[in-house]
CSV table of C-alpha atoms in Angstrom, one decimal:
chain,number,residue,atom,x,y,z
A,1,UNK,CA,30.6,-18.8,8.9
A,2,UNK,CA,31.5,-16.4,12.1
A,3,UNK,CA,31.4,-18.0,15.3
A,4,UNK,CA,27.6,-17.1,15.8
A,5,UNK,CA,26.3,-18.5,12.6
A,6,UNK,CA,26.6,-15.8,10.4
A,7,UNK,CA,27.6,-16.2,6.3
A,8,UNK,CA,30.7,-14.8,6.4
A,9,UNK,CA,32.6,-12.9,3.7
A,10,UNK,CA,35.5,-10.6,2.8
A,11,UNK,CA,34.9,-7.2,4.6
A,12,UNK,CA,34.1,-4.2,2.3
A,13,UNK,CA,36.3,-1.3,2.9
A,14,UNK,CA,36.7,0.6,-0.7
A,15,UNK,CA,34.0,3.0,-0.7
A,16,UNK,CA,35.0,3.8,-4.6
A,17,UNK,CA,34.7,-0.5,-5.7
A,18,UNK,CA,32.5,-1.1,-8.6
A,19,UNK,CA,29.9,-3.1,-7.2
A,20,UNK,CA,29.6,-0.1,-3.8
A,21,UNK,CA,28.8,1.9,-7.3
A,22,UNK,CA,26.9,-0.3,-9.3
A,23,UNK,CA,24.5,-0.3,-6.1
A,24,UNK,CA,24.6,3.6,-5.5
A,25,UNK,CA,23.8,4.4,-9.4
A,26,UNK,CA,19.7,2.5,-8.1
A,27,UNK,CA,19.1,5.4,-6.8
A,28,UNK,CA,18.4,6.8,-10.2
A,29,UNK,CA,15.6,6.1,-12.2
A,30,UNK,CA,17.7,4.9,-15.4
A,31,UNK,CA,19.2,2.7,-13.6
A,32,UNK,CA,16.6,0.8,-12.0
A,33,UNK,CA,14.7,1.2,-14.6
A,34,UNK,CA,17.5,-0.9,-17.3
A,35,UNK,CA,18.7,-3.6,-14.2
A,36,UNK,CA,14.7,-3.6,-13.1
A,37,UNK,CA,16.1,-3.2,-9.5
A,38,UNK,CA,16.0,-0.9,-7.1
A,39,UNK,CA,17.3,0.0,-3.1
A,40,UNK,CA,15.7,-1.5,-0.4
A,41,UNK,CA,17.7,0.6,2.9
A,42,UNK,CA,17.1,0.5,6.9
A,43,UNK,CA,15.9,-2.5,9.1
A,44,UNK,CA,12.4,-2.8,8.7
A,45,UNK,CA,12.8,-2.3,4.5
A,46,UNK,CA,15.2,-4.9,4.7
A,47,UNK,CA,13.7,-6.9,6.9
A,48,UNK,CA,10.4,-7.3,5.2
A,49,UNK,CA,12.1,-7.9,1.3
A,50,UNK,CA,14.0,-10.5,3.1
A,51,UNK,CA,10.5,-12.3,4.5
A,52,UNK,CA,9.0,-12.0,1.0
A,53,UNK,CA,12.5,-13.3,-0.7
A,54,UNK,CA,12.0,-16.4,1.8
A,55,UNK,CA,8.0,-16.7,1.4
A,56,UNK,CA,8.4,-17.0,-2.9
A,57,UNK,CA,11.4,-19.2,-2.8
A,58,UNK,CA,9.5,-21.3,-0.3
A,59,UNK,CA,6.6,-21.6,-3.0
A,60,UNK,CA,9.5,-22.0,-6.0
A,61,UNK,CA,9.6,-18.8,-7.2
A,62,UNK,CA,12.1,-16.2,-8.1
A,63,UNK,CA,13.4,-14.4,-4.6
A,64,UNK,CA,13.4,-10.5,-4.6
A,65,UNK,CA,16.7,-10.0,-2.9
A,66,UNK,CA,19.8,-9.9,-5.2
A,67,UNK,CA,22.1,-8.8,-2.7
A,68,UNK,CA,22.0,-7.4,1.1
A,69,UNK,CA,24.9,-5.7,2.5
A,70,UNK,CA,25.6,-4.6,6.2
A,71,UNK,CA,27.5,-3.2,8.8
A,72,UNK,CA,28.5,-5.6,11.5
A,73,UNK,CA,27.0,-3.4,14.4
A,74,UNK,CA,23.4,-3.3,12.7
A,75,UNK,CA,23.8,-7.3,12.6
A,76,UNK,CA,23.9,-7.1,16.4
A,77,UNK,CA,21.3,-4.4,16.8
A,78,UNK,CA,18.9,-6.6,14.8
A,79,UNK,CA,19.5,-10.3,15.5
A,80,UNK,CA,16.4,-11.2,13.7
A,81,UNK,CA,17.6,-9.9,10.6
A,82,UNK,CA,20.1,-11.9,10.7
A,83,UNK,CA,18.6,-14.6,11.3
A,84,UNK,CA,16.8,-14.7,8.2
A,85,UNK,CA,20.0,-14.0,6.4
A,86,UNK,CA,21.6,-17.7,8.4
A,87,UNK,CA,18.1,-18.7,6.8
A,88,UNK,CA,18.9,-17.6,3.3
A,89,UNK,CA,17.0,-15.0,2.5
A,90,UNK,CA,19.7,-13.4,0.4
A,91,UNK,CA,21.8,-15.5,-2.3
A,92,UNK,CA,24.5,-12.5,-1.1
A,93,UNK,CA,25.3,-10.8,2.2
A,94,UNK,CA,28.1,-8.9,2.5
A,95,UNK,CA,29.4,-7.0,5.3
A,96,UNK,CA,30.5,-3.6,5.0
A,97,UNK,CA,32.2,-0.5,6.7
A,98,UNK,CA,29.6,2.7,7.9
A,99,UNK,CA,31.5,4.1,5.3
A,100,UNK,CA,30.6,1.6,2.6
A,101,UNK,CA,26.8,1.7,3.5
A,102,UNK,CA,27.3,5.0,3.2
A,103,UNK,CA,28.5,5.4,0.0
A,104,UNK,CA,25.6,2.8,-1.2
A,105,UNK,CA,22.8,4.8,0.3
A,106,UNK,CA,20.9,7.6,-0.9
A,107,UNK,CA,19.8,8.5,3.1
A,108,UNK,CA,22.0,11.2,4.7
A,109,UNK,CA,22.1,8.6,7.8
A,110,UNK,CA,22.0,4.8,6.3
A,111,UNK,CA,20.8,2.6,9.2
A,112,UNK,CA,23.6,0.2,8.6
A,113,UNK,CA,21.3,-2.0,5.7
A,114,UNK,CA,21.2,-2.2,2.0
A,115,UNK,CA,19.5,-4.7,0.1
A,116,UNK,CA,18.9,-4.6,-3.7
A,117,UNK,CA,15.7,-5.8,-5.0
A,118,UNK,CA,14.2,-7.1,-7.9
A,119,UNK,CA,10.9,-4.9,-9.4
A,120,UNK,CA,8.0,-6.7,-7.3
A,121,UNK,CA,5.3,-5.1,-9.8
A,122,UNK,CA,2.5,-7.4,-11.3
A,123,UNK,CA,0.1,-6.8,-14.4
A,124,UNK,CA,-3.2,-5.8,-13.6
A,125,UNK,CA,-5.1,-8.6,-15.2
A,126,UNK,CA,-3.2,-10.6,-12.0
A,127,UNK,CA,-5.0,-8.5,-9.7
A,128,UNK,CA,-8.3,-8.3,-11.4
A,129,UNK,CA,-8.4,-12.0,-11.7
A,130,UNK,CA,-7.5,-12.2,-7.8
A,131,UNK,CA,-11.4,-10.6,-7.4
A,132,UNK,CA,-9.8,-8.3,-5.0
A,133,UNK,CA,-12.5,-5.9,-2.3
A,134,UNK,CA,-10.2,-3.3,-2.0
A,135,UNK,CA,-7.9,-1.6,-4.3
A,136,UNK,CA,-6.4,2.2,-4.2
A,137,UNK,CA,-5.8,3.8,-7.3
A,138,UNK,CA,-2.8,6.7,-7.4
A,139,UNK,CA,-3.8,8.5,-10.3
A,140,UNK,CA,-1.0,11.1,-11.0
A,141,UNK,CA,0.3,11.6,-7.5
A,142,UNK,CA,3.5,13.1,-7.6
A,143,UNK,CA,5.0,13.2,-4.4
A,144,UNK,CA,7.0,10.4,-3.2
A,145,UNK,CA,6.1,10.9,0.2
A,146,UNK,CA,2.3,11.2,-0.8
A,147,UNK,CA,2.7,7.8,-2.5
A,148,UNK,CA,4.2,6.1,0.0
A,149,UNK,CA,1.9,6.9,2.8
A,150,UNK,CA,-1.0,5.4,0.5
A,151,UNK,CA,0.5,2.2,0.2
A,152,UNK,CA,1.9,2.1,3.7
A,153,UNK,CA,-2.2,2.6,4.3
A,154,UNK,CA,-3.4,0.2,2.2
A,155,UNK,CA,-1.5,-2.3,3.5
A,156,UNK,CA,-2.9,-1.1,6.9
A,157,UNK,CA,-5.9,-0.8,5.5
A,158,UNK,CA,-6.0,-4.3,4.3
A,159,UNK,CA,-6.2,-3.4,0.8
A,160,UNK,CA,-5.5,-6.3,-2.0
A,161,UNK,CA,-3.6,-3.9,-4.2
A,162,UNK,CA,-2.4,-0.4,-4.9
A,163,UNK,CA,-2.5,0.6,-8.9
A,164,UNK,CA,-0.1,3.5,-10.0
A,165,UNK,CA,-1.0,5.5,-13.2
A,166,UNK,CA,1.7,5.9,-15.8
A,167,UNK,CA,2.0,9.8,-14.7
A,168,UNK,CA,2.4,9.0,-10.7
A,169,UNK,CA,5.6,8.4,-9.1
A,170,UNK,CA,7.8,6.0,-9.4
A,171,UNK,CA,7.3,4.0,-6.4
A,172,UNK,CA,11.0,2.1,-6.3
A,173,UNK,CA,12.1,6.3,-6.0
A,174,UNK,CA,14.3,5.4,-2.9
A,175,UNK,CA,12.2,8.4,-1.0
A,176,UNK,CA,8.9,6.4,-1.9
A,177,UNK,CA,10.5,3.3,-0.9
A,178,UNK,CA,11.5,4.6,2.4
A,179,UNK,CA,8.1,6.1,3.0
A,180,UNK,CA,6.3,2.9,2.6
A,181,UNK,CA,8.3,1.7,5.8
A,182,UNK,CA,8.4,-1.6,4.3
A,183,UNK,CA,4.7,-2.2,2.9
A,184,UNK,CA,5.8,-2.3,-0.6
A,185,UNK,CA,6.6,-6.3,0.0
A,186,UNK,CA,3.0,-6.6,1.0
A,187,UNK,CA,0.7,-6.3,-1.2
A,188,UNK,CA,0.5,-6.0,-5.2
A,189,UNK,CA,1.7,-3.2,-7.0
A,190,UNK,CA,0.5,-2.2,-10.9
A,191,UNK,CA,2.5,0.3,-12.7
A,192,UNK,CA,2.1,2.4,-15.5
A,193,UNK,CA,-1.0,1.9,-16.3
A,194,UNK,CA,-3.0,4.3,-18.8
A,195,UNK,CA,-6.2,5.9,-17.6
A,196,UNK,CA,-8.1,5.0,-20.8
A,197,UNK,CA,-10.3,2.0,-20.0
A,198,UNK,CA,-9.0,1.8,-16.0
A,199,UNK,CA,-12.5,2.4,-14.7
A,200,UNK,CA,-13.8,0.5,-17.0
A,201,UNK,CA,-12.2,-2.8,-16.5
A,202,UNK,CA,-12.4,-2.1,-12.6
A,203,UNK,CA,-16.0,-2.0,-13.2
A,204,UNK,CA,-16.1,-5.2,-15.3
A,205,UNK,CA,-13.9,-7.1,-12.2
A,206,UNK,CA,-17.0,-6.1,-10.1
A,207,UNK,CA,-15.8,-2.9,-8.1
A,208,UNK,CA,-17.7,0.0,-7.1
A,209,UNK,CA,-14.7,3.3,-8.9
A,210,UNK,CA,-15.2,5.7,-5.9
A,211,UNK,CA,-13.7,9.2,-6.5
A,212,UNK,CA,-11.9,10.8,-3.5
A,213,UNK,CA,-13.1,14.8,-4.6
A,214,UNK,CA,-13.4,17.7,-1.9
A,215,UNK,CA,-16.2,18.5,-3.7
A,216,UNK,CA,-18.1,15.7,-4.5
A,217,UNK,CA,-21.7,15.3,-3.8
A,218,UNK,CA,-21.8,12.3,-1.6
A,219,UNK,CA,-19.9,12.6,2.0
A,220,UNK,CA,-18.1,9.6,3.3
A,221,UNK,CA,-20.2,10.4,6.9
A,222,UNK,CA,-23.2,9.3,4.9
A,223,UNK,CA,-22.1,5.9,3.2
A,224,UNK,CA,-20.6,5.0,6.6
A,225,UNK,CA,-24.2,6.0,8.4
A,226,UNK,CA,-26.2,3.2,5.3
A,227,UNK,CA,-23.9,0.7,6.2
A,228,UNK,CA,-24.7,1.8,9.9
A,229,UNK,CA,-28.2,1.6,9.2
A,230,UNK,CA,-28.0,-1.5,7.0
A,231,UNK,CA,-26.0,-3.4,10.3
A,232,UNK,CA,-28.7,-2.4,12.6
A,233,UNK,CA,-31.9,-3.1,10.0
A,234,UNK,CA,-33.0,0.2,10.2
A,235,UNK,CA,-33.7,2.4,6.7
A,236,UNK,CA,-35.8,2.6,3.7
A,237,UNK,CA,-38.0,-0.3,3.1
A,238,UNK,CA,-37.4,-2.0,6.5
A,239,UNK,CA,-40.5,-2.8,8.6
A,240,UNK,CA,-40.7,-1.6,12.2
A,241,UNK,CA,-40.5,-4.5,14.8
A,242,UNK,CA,-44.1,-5.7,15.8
A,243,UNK,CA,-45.9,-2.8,18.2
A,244,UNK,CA,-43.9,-0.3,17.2
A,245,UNK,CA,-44.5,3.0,15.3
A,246,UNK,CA,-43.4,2.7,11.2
A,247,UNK,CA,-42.0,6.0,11.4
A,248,UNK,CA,-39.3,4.6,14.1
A,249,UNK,CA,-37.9,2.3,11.4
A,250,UNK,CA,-35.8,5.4,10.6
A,251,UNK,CA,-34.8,6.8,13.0
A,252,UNK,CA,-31.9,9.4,11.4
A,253,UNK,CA,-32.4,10.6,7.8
A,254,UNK,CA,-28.2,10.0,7.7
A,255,UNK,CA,-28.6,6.7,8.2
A,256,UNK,CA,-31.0,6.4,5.6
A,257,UNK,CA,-30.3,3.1,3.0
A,258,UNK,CA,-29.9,5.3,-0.4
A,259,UNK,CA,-27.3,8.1,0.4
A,260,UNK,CA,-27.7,11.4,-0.8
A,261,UNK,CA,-26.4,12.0,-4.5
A,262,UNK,CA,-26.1,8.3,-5.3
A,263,UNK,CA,-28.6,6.1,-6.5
A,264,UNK,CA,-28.2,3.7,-3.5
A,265,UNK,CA,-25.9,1.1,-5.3
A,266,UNK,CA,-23.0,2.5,-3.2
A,267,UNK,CA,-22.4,0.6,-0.2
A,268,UNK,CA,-18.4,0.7,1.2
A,269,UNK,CA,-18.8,-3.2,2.2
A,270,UNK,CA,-19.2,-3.8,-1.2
A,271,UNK,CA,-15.5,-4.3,-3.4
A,272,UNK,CA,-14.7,-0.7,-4.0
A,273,UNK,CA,-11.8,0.7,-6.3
A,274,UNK,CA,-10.8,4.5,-4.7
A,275,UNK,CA,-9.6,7.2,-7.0
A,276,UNK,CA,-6.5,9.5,-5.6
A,277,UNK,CA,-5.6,12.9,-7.5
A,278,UNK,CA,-2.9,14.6,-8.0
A,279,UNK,CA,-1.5,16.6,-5.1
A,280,UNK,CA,-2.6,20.7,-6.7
A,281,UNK,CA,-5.0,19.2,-9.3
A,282,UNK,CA,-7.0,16.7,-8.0
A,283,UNK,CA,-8.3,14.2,-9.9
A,284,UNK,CA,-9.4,15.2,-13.9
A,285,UNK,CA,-12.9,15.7,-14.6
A,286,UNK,CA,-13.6,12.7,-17.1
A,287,UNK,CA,-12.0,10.8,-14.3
A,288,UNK,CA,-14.8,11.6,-11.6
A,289,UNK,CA,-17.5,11.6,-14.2
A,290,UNK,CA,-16.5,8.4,-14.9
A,291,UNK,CA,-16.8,7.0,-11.3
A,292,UNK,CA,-19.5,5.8,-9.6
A,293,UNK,CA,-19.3,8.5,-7.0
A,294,UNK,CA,-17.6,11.1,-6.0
A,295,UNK,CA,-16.8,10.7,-2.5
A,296,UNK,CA,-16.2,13.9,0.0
A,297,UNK,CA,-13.8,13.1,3.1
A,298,UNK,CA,-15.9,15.8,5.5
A,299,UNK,CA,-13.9,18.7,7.0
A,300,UNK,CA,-14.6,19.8,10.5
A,301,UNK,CA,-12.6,22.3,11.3
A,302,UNK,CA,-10.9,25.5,9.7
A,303,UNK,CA,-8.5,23.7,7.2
A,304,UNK,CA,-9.1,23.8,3.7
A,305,UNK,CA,-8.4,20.4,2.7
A,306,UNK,CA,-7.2,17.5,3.6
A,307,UNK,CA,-3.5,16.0,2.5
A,308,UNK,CA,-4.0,13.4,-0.3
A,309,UNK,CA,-2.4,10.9,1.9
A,310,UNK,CA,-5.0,11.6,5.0
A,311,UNK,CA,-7.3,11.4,3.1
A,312,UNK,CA,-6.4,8.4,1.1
A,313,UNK,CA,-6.2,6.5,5.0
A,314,UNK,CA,-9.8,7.7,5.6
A,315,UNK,CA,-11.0,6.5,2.9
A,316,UNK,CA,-9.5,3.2,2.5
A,317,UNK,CA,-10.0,2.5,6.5
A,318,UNK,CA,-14.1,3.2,6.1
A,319,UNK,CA,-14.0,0.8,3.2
A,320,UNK,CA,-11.8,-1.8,5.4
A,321,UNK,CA,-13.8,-1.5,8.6
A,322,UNK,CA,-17.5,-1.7,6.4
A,323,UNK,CA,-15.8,-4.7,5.1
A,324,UNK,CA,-15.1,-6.3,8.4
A,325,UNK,CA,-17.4,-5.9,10.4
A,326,UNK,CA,-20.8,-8.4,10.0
A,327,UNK,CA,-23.9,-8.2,11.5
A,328,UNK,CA,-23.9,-10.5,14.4
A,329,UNK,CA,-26.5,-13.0,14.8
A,330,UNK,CA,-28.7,-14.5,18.0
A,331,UNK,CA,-25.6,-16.7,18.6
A,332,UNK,CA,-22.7,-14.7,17.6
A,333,UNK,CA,-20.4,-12.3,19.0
A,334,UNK,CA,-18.7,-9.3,17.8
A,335,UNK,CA,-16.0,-9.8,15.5
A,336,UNK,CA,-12.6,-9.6,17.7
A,337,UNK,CA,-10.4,-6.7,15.6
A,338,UNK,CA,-7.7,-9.3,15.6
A,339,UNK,CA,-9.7,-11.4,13.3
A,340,UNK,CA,-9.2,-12.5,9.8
A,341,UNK,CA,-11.2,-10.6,6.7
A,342,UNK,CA,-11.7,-11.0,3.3
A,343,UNK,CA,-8.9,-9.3,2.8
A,344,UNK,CA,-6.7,-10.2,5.3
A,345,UNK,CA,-3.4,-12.1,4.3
């Protein structure tokens, strides 16, 4: 140990030793792919595989952290870090040169962390069986930028999982990883999965498949207006309070209770299951046809579409928020944004 608690080992100084190689080649797909591991890099990456390494061997499972290596000034930038190191969250640390993390990393400037990381995947009959609300579905999305932003927003979101088709990215693509700015450790990931029967079995686990289209016939304004409508008690079927006129029980055709181009079975507090296309493409057409709706993120200005990513955080935050929010009663106050939902963690 170093005089301020830290594990201490030899220093590594050979940028061309086997294991500063063995860790580079992760930042290939064949190689994480045979070892199942891949590069976690930068404090808050690191940080947060170290908190999940700690939380499952706290429960008695297998950790995610194989190894972490680090320069001795981003040990002292980030005490916290190494903290959880002293804690042993990592059954390795070594300490390296710049020029070592350097030679490890697939960044042009490493942030002085490295940690490699065990495949945190999990079958989808894990999720399904979880009866998750919210769940975002990348269904050939290519970009590992694109990918990343939806998980870093479905984590935000409070989504229960994100589900990659066997044509997306691969999300342990050390530019995905990086772009999930640590959200990866956060919530359940499916890979690989084949389209053929994916709506269906969403279905059967009680979700609402909701197809994010440009074009679809049902705008997002509109299912956020019912559940507007549906907070207030205001909409088809209602009755008007006592003394007042039956025709003020709806007061906005928007906020009507059966949106537009549904058959009012769509409500976004409901457990909902979004569908994300490709980034030129979109999403295929036995895809849409096979969702419950296809949902249209409404464009006010000149551009001509939304970014799948921007529109993957619109989406998932109107299911998250009609999730949240109850209808208070006599007694009650408004939920407080800091408190817990059903999907919280």
């Amino acid at each position: 140990m170093t005089d301020d608690g830290r594990p201490q080992a030899p220093l590594m100084t050979n940028t061309q030793a086997d294991r500063v190689k063995e860790v580079a080649r992760l930042a290939g797909r064949p190689s994480r792919l045979r070892r199942r591991e891949f590069l976690a890099e930068g404090p808050q990456a690191v940080r947060e595989a170290l908190r999940l390494h700690l939380e499952r061997r706290e429960a008695g499972r297998e950790g995610v952290v194989v190894g972490a290596y680090a320069t001795a000034e981003a040990l002292d930038r980030h005490p916290d870090i190494a903290a959880l190191l002293d804690a042993g969250a990592a059954p390795v640390l070594r300490q390296a040169t710049p020029e070592v993390l350097a030679a490890m990393s697939s960044t042009v400037t490493p942030q002085g962390f490295v940690a490699v990381c065990r495949f945190v995947d999990v079958p989808l009959e894990d999720v399904l069986a979880a009866a998750p609300r919210l769940v975002a579905v990348l269904v050939e999305v290519r970009d590992p930028g694109n990918a990343g932003t939806i998980i870093r927003a479905a984590d935000s979101a409070g989504a229960d999982a994100v589900i990659l088709t066997g044509a997306s990215v691969d999300p342990y693509n050390p530019k995905t990883v990086r772009s999930t700015v640590g959200s990866l450790f956060h919530l359940p990931l499916v890979l690989g999965i084949e389209l053929d029967g994916l709506i269906e079995r969403l279905k059967g686990g009680g979700m609402s498949v909701l197809a994010a289209d440009g074009y679809g016939a049902v705008n997002l304004d509109d299912l956020q207006d019912a559940r507007a409508a549906r907070l207030v008690g205001t909409g088809p079927g209602r009755s008007a309070p006592e003394g007042e006129d039956p025709a003020a029980a709806t007061p906005d055709p928007r906020a009507a209770d059966v949106v537009p181009g549904t058959d009012g079975s769509i409500r976004l507090e409901e457990p909902s299951a979004w569908l994300f296309g490709n980034e030129a493409q979109g999403l295929p057409p036995e895809i849409t046809e096979a969702a419950d709706a296809r949902v249209a993120v409404p464009v006010y200005g000149h551009a001509e579409s939304l970014n799948v990513g921007t529109a993957a955080t619109v989406c998932l935050y109107a299911s998250a928020r009609a999730q949240r929010v109850t209808r208070p009663g006599p007694s009650a106050a408004p939920p407080s944004p800091h408190d817990g939902g059903p999907s919280d963690r």
